[in-house]
Amino acid sequence: MTNFLVAANPRGGAGYRFQAASPTDVLAAAERLRAAQPDWAALRVDERLSALEAWCEALRATGPELVAALTEDTGRALLSQAELDGALGRIEHWRRQSPALLSQPSQGVSATAPSVRYEHRCDPLGLVAVISPWNFPLLLMLVDAVPALAAGCAVLAKPSEHTPRFVEPLMASVRSVPALEAVFQCLLGGPETGAAALDAADAVCFTGSVATGRKVGARAGERLIPAFLELGGKDPLIVLADADVAQAADITLRGSVIATGQACQSIERVYVHRSLYDAFVAKLTAAASAVTLNTERVDRGHLGPFIDPRQADLVEAQLEDALANGATLHCGGLVRRDGGAWCAPVVLTGVHHTMRLYREETFGPVLPVMPFANDGEAIDLANDSEFGLSAAVLGEQAHALSVAARLRAGAVSLNDAGLTSQVSDVEKDSYGVSGVGRSRMGPSGLLRFLRRQALLVQTVPAAPLDAFKEVERQPA
Ligand code: NAD
């Protein structure tokens, strides 16, 4: 069994030690949850939703502790509060949407066999493992756990070992709602605990890197259980010739650097029409140079530190590779202090697609900018990636729409960036290595946790075997 020590945040404070849940602990938890799940599924929808409402109240009450824990682990205050607000918003969203989604008319007459009437029964998948990353620890667990619970599943959650502090206050809130506690458990640990949770579950929701997603997908394939994989991105932003340059620079900066670029939908590649290129680079560099870091106090400045310091090493290696291969640095770079690492937004030009920062996810506030001559070239450049999570296009609306529709990206924000962080009711499916499985956004966010059982009723006398007996046909 592994012992984990998560470092104190870079400004000091105590470290956080925990023991990972062993495979035996995971099995015991899975057994308990699986035993309770049928009773939870048998409740009326409004009864399950009342439990979720009571939990919302408990979460609000424990809000300050949750936010303090998230702030300690992520090194950012405002976004930790936003994470809690976002999580409460998700619960409210599913409380409002679930009754209609779970009572959809599901009976009729078959078009291919008109004597057969059918009815659909929706059966929750059972025990769902939710394995989540460190960049938004609370939100990225609850984004899957809440609709799974609303659908009648039990949930065994395994959050990232790098951001464990929120689990204590979270589970205190869960314990205050006994009906929920019976079907929702969160276990701390690293890859071994995650793998055990996957092995114990009837379905898995995984949010994380492509490398781990491949392992989770392969194991789910071996076990033949449903897998919903939300993986990395390398999101492009295109500034068309008819965009407003000043606005475009502002949107690009925010879309790339917010949360220190540690968001899956961060802008990591920027393509600008040649006619705007010089003005755009000048404005972006000026705005990026004015961004402040919270090196002194967590409640000051625009950007927090890297949550996992190893991420700083990766960003540094990508920058070194770009500079060694001819890139020009306009501003920004790594700032290391007392064991913590920050990054002032980096603007680069003279870049090309063979550089590491185009081939790998960056997860940092790095903006490589490249000019293009026409829409076709912009589209080709944006699509030249194995990732396909989301994208952004800035320009006159009809023009931007025509370009957006040709991008290989699950969601495209027009005249803004990263709109998927605000819009949770619209379905989207990733392209390439950015994800597999039905959308976590929109109605399928809940419906994917239900197996549809077809009850098929024959309304005329059933065909006897003799109807299928070969008989010698007489020549006409
Ligand atoms: P990661 O893949 O290293 O880890 C994610 C989770 O998987 C952690 O809880 C980890 O303990 C667990 N894990 C590791 N190995 C495992 C295994 N073999 N079996 C089961 N579980 C295992 O990802 P990370 O570094 O924590 O998060 C960053 C990544 O998440 C980035 O690539 C980012 O793009 C991605 N992400 C995607 C989305 C999205 O919605 N598409 C959202 C946020 C983050």
XYZ file of C-alpha atoms and ligand atoms in Angstrom:
520
model
C 0.000 0.000 0.000
C 1.518 3.341 -1.009
C 1.940 6.258 1.341
C 1.500 9.629 -0.347
C 2.792 12.962 0.834
C 1.454 15.905 -1.123
C 3.732 18.900 -0.780
C 2.582 21.987 1.010
C 1.663 24.716 -1.415
C 4.693 26.736 -2.490
C 4.006 29.494 0.027
C 4.446 27.178 3.024
C 1.988 25.378 5.294
C 1.938 21.735 6.226
C 2.178 18.863 3.783
C -0.690 16.413 3.505
C -0.115 12.741 4.098
C -2.494 9.941 3.219
C -2.416 6.231 2.672
C -3.686 5.006 -0.672
C -6.717 2.726 -0.640
C -5.466 -0.782 -1.416
C -7.119 -3.074 -3.976
C -8.728 -4.884 -1.011
C -10.155 -1.573 0.293
C -11.479 -0.848 -3.200
C -13.147 -4.256 -3.465
C -14.795 -3.840 -0.059
C -16.094 -0.383 -1.015
C -17.350 -1.667 -4.364
C -19.187 -4.529 -2.673
C -20.901 -2.176 -0.224
C -21.881 0.293 -2.971
C -23.101 -2.415 -5.318
C -25.283 -3.881 -2.581
C -26.927 -0.489 -1.946
C -27.368 0.510 -5.599
C -30.616 -1.402 -6.369
C -32.451 0.374 -3.515
C -31.156 3.743 -4.745
C -32.263 2.924 -8.300
C -35.667 1.794 -7.023
C -36.367 5.209 -5.453
C -38.620 7.543 -7.398
C -36.668 10.123 -9.391
C -37.870 12.928 -7.124
C -36.657 10.994 -4.070
C -33.169 10.677 -5.541
C -33.238 14.330 -6.503
C -34.281 15.314 -2.959
C -31.187 13.544 -1.668
C -29.090 15.512 -4.162
C -30.790 18.728 -3.033
C -30.017 17.949 0.612
C -26.432 17.313 -0.434
C -26.315 20.691 -2.170
C -27.249 22.316 1.147
C -24.544 20.355 2.946
C -21.994 21.324 0.295
C -22.907 24.981 0.710
C -22.461 24.660 4.473
C -19.056 23.048 4.104
C -18.168 25.457 1.277
C -15.490 27.471 3.128
C -13.588 24.299 4.116
C -13.880 22.883 0.612
C -12.638 26.089 -0.965
C -9.764 26.315 1.552
C -8.731 22.728 0.725
C -8.910 23.360 -3.025
C -6.973 26.607 -2.623
C -4.240 24.820 -0.689
C -3.923 22.097 -3.336
C -4.198 24.240 -6.453
C -2.597 27.506 -5.254
C -5.488 29.644 -6.504
C -8.354 31.193 -4.515
C -10.884 32.713 -6.932
C -10.930 29.653 -9.199
C -11.404 27.382 -6.168
C -14.556 29.281 -5.239
C -15.597 29.141 -8.923
C -15.047 25.387 -8.849
C -17.415 24.971 -5.912
C -19.984 27.265 -7.556
C -19.633 25.270 -10.784
C -20.135 21.969 -8.921
C -23.269 23.301 -7.192
C -24.475 24.535 -10.595
C -24.019 21.030 -12.049
C -26.103 19.457 -9.280
C -28.817 22.075 -9.841
C -28.645 21.475 -13.616
C -29.257 17.737 -13.252
C -31.958 18.320 -10.626
C -33.821 20.382 -13.209
C -33.125 18.181 -16.251
C -33.444 14.665 -14.803
C -37.240 14.396 -14.357
C -37.908 15.051 -18.051
C -34.996 12.947 -19.270
C -35.888 10.016 -17.060
C -39.552 9.975 -18.053
C -39.222 10.143 -21.823
C -42.027 8.292 -23.660
C -40.563 4.909 -24.431
C -43.213 2.759 -26.025
C -44.646 2.249 -29.478
C -45.087 -0.110 -32.397
C -42.143 -1.456 -34.352
C -41.903 -0.080 -37.886
C -40.098 -3.196 -39.135
C -42.442 -5.697 -37.426
C -45.846 -3.946 -37.104
C -47.353 -6.733 -34.976
C -44.784 -6.068 -32.258
C -45.351 -3.446 -29.586
C -42.373 -2.361 -27.557
C -41.591 -0.741 -24.258
C -38.228 0.449 -23.052
C -37.057 -0.028 -19.482
C -34.086 2.042 -18.440
C -31.707 0.203 -16.187
C -28.843 2.086 -14.499
C -25.427 0.695 -15.415
C -24.733 -0.245 -11.782
C -21.470 0.813 -10.134
C -19.610 3.568 -12.013
C -15.927 4.308 -11.332
C -15.127 8.012 -11.733
C -11.382 8.590 -12.121
C -10.419 12.258 -12.250
C -7.386 14.575 -12.628
C -5.824 17.373 -10.567
C -6.547 20.502 -12.591
C -10.126 21.013 -11.333
C -10.278 18.334 -8.634
C -13.845 18.825 -7.381
C -15.585 19.812 -10.594
C -14.082 17.098 -12.775
C -15.188 14.438 -10.300
C -18.725 15.731 -9.831
C -19.293 16.428 -13.542
C -19.622 12.664 -14.001
C -20.588 11.532 -10.488
C -23.719 13.710 -10.207
C -25.527 12.571 -13.390
C -24.510 8.961 -12.655
C -26.131 9.231 -9.222
C -29.194 11.001 -10.628
C -29.590 8.140 -13.123
C -29.639 5.609 -10.268
C -26.050 4.358 -10.355
C -23.664 4.028 -7.420
C -20.341 5.862 -7.740
C -16.860 4.927 -6.615
C -14.697 8.010 -7.183
C -10.897 8.073 -7.354
C -9.608 11.651 -7.591
C -6.018 12.619 -8.341
C -3.377 11.825 -5.755
C -1.906 15.310 -6.364
C -4.941 17.214 -5.018
C -6.412 15.105 -2.180
C -7.305 17.690 0.472
C -10.869 18.390 -0.713
C -11.953 14.791 -0.193
C -12.283 15.102 3.599
C -14.769 18.026 3.569
C -16.513 16.573 0.519
C -17.146 13.240 2.197
C -18.281 14.994 5.396
C -21.020 16.607 3.292
C -21.898 13.253 1.713
C -22.150 11.591 5.145
C -24.803 14.115 6.169
C -27.171 12.579 3.579
C -27.384 8.856 4.485
C -29.209 7.811 1.296
C -26.348 9.291 -0.707
C -23.586 7.986 1.529
C -24.821 4.461 0.798
C -24.091 4.854 -2.926
C -21.234 7.364 -3.179
C -17.707 6.824 -1.960
C -14.476 8.535 -2.743
C -11.165 6.713 -2.238
C -7.748 8.329 -2.303
C -4.793 6.785 -4.046
C -2.684 6.728 -7.172
C -2.717 4.614 -10.352
C -2.974 1.312 -8.451
C -6.126 2.464 -6.653
C -7.542 3.799 -9.927
C -6.864 0.497 -11.679
C -8.563 -1.419 -8.845
C -11.612 0.881 -9.030
C -11.813 0.281 -12.771
C -11.624 -3.480 -12.226
C -14.395 -3.383 -9.623
C -16.857 -1.256 -11.604
C -19.565 -1.869 -14.211
C -18.606 1.276 -16.182
C -15.894 3.912 -16.030
C -15.750 7.681 -16.521
C -12.154 8.766 -16.906
C -10.836 12.323 -17.240
C -7.096 12.656 -17.674
C -4.173 12.290 -20.038
C -4.175 10.433 -23.322
C -1.492 8.040 -22.036
C -3.568 6.936 -19.048
C -6.763 7.069 -21.109
C -5.296 4.449 -23.448
C -4.621 2.125 -20.476
C -8.079 2.693 -19.006
C -9.708 2.163 -22.411
C -7.721 -1.041 -23.010
C -8.676 -2.470 -19.615
C -12.333 -1.494 -20.081
C -12.152 -3.217 -23.474
C -10.786 -6.392 -21.895
C -13.569 -6.324 -19.336
C -16.141 -5.230 -21.955
C -17.560 -2.479 -19.770
C -18.663 0.939 -21.088
C -15.919 3.592 -20.916
C -16.359 7.361 -21.233
C -12.937 8.900 -21.781
C -12.350 12.685 -21.646
C -8.708 13.236 -22.546
C -6.248 15.935 -23.502
C -6.400 18.753 -26.010
C -4.175 20.957 -28.140
C -6.821 23.528 -28.923
C -6.281 25.921 -31.858
C -7.641 29.458 -32.115
C -8.018 31.093 -35.536
C -8.105 34.880 -35.973
C -9.763 35.550 -39.337
C -9.017 38.581 -41.513
C -12.285 40.248 -40.438
C -11.696 39.917 -36.680
C -11.223 42.880 -34.354
C -7.518 42.703 -33.450
C -7.715 44.177 -29.949
C -10.624 41.943 -28.963
C -8.937 38.931 -30.537
C -5.773 39.512 -28.506
C -7.796 39.755 -25.262
C -9.836 36.617 -25.978
C -6.735 34.672 -26.997
C -4.851 35.662 -23.850
C -7.678 34.762 -21.476
C -8.483 31.544 -23.348
C -4.893 30.402 -23.093
C -3.598 31.487 -19.709
C -6.566 31.218 -17.355
C -5.857 28.642 -14.637
C -2.192 28.858 -15.725
C -3.206 27.014 -18.892
C -4.022 23.913 -16.830
C -7.415 23.379 -18.419
C -8.163 20.819 -21.106
C -9.816 23.507 -23.279
C -6.915 25.986 -23.022
C -5.846 27.593 -26.284
C -2.418 26.148 -27.119
C -2.020 27.145 -30.804
C -2.843 30.508 -32.392
C -3.218 31.101 -36.156
C -3.653 34.699 -37.348
C -4.450 36.042 -40.806
C -1.317 37.583 -42.267
C -2.982 41.028 -42.642
C -3.469 41.246 -38.833
C -0.422 39.308 -37.719
C 1.999 42.116 -36.708
C -0.648 44.159 -34.909
C -1.977 41.040 -33.183
C 1.436 39.909 -31.939
C 2.158 43.409 -30.594
C -1.168 43.624 -28.729
C -0.951 40.068 -27.410
C 2.605 40.638 -26.170
C 1.625 43.876 -24.421
C -1.389 42.268 -22.739
C 0.545 39.099 -21.812
C 3.360 41.166 -20.281
C 0.850 42.831 -17.946
C -0.328 39.510 -16.436
C 0.628 39.122 -12.767
C 1.487 35.966 -10.793
C 0.355 35.158 -7.263
C 3.855 34.362 -6.036
C 3.417 36.411 -2.841
C -0.216 35.854 -1.869
C -2.792 33.368 -3.080
C -5.480 36.055 -3.218
C -3.540 38.393 -5.511
C -2.678 38.459 -9.203
C -3.975 36.706 -12.291
C -2.250 33.327 -12.290
C -1.424 30.687 -9.704
C 1.483 28.225 -9.697
C 1.652 24.902 -11.540
C -0.375 22.501 -9.427
C 1.990 19.621 -10.104
C 5.560 21.007 -10.232
C 6.510 18.294 -12.757
C 4.277 20.148 -15.204
C 6.689 23.110 -15.024
C 9.548 20.849 -16.132
C 7.531 19.694 -19.131
C 6.622 23.258 -20.164
C 10.262 24.297 -19.735
C 11.434 21.411 -21.936
C 8.934 22.352 -24.662
C 10.080 25.986 -24.544
C 13.748 24.980 -24.734
C 12.976 22.799 -27.732
C 11.093 25.639 -29.487
C 13.860 28.188 -28.834
C 16.580 25.762 -29.926
C 14.658 25.280 -33.177
C 14.375 28.945 -34.072
C 11.381 30.338 -32.154
C 11.421 33.993 -31.055
C 10.412 34.699 -27.449
C 8.401 37.940 -27.087
C 7.656 37.720 -23.362
C 7.211 35.431 -20.370
C 8.844 32.338 -18.962
C 9.185 30.133 -15.894
C 9.463 31.670 -12.421
C 10.676 29.269 -9.715
C 10.501 30.159 -6.018
C 10.746 28.175 -2.783
C 9.793 24.868 -4.320
C 6.921 26.299 -6.400
C 6.853 27.096 -10.088
C 4.865 29.736 -11.960
C 4.868 30.765 -15.592
C 4.420 34.295 -16.890
C 2.487 34.019 -20.178
C 4.814 33.154 -23.034
C 4.299 34.555 -26.545
C 6.337 32.858 -29.271
C 6.626 33.410 -33.022
C 8.825 31.769 -35.641
C 7.299 28.445 -34.604
C 6.506 25.349 -36.683
C 4.541 22.154 -36.302
C 7.525 19.875 -35.827
C 8.276 21.487 -32.459
C 7.373 19.567 -29.299
C 4.913 22.241 -28.235
C 2.774 21.435 -31.282
C 2.949 17.684 -30.887
C 2.398 17.360 -27.109
C -0.170 18.848 -24.797
C 1.400 21.829 -22.981
C -0.970 22.539 -20.059
C 0.723 25.880 -19.417
C 0.247 29.562 -20.425
C 2.172 29.300 -23.687
C 0.983 31.043 -26.885
C 2.777 30.088 -30.102
C 1.486 32.360 -32.894
C 1.688 31.524 -36.598
C 0.439 33.541 -39.624
C -1.754 32.101 -42.394
C -2.585 33.322 -45.886
C -6.161 32.109 -46.383
C -8.972 30.175 -44.675
C -7.972 26.880 -46.266
C -4.478 27.147 -44.825
C -5.834 28.090 -41.375
C -8.128 25.057 -41.383
C -5.312 22.733 -42.486
C -3.024 24.067 -39.756
C -5.715 23.796 -37.059
C -6.562 20.225 -38.130
C -2.911 19.147 -38.210
C -3.061 17.540 -34.759
C -3.948 14.160 -33.330
C -6.051 15.969 -30.705
C -9.591 17.244 -31.377
C -11.097 18.459 -28.110
C -12.192 22.028 -28.849
C -11.223 25.114 -30.850
C -12.068 28.790 -31.309
C -12.632 31.014 -34.350
C -12.720 34.817 -34.196
C -14.150 36.911 -37.037
C -17.379 37.975 -38.732
C -19.994 35.495 -37.557
C -21.058 33.836 -40.842
C -17.425 33.652 -41.930
C -16.373 32.192 -38.572
C -19.193 29.618 -38.745
C -18.099 28.452 -42.197
C -14.538 27.919 -40.936
C -15.644 26.335 -37.635
C -17.698 23.679 -39.437
C -14.536 22.409 -41.133
C -12.536 21.927 -37.923
C -11.969 18.538 -36.323
C -12.941 19.621 -32.807
C -15.745 18.483 -30.501
C -16.783 22.055 -29.685
C -15.848 25.298 -31.409
C -16.301 28.653 -29.639
C -17.066 31.527 -32.000
C -15.945 35.015 -30.985
C -14.904 33.694 -27.591
C -12.782 30.830 -26.309
C -13.350 27.937 -23.911
C -17.144 28.235 -23.905
C -17.415 24.556 -22.945
C -16.475 25.575 -19.406
C -19.748 27.547 -19.207
C -22.108 25.505 -21.365
C -23.064 22.156 -19.889
C -26.349 21.501 -21.688
C -25.077 21.093 -25.263
C -23.758 17.729 -26.460
C -20.318 17.440 -28.047
C -18.163 14.514 -29.129
C -14.379 14.720 -29.256
C -12.313 13.969 -32.352
C -9.026 12.061 -32.498
C -7.306 11.124 -29.264
C -9.214 13.695 -27.184
C -11.923 11.314 -26.118
C -14.180 8.340 -26.701
C -17.708 7.624 -25.556
C -20.947 9.565 -25.375
C -20.868 13.268 -24.476
C -20.778 14.245 -20.811
C -22.484 17.483 -21.812
C -26.169 17.751 -22.757
C -28.828 15.044 -22.298
C -26.424 12.171 -22.994
C -24.457 13.305 -19.925
C -27.166 11.515 -17.954
C -28.650 9.074 -20.462
C -25.267 7.368 -21.026
C -25.618 5.856 -17.526
C -28.776 3.961 -18.496
C -28.934 0.699 -20.382
C -32.137 0.482 -22.422
C -33.857 -2.849 -22.148
C -36.411 -3.494 -24.920
C -39.572 -5.389 -23.905
C -41.043 -6.729 -27.165
C -44.685 -7.875 -27.161
C -46.031 -10.002 -30.005
C -49.696 -8.963 -30.570
C -50.669 -11.708 -33.086
C -50.283 -15.507 -32.743
C -46.557 -16.251 -32.804
C -45.210 -17.972 -35.942
C -44.896 -21.777 -35.561
C -41.695 -23.562 -36.588
C -43.536 -24.922 -39.652
C -43.573 -21.393 -41.058
C -39.818 -21.852 -41.555
C -39.926 -25.387 -42.988
C -38.396 -25.767 -46.434
C -40.899 -27.105 -48.980
C -40.171 -28.156 -52.486
C -41.337 -25.420 -54.836
C -43.169 -26.425 -57.980
C -41.785 -24.895 -61.181
C -44.168 -22.115 -62.385
P -3.491 11.427 -15.522
O -3.904 10.676 -16.713
O -2.083 11.368 -15.088
O -4.329 10.942 -14.239
C -5.726 11.016 -14.180
C -6.253 10.077 -13.110
O -5.995 8.730 -13.504
C -5.605 10.241 -11.743
O -6.610 10.128 -10.761
C -4.641 9.064 -11.683
O -4.335 8.625 -10.371
C -5.427 8.003 -12.417
N -4.633 6.896 -12.988
C -3.337 6.927 -13.389
N -2.994 5.718 -13.918
C -4.101 4.935 -13.864
C -4.391 3.599 -14.272
N -3.476 2.821 -14.836
N -5.638 3.128 -14.079
C -6.598 3.909 -13.538
N -6.380 5.185 -13.114
C -5.149 5.690 -13.285
O -3.983 12.922 -15.769
P -3.650 14.213 -14.910
O -2.219 14.553 -15.139
O -4.142 14.015 -13.514
O -4.594 15.320 -15.592
C -4.209 16.112 -16.653
C -4.804 15.593 -17.943
O -6.219 15.591 -17.867
C -4.473 16.450 -19.140
O -4.076 15.635 -20.207
C -5.787 17.140 -19.458
O -5.928 17.530 -20.798
C -6.763 16.094 -19.078
N -8.089 16.693 -18.856
C -9.100 16.437 -19.756
C -10.355 17.022 -19.594
C -11.490 16.779 -20.570
O -12.632 17.072 -20.244
N -11.232 16.266 -21.757
C -10.570 17.863 -18.503
C -9.525 18.109 -17.639
C -8.288 17.498 -17.809
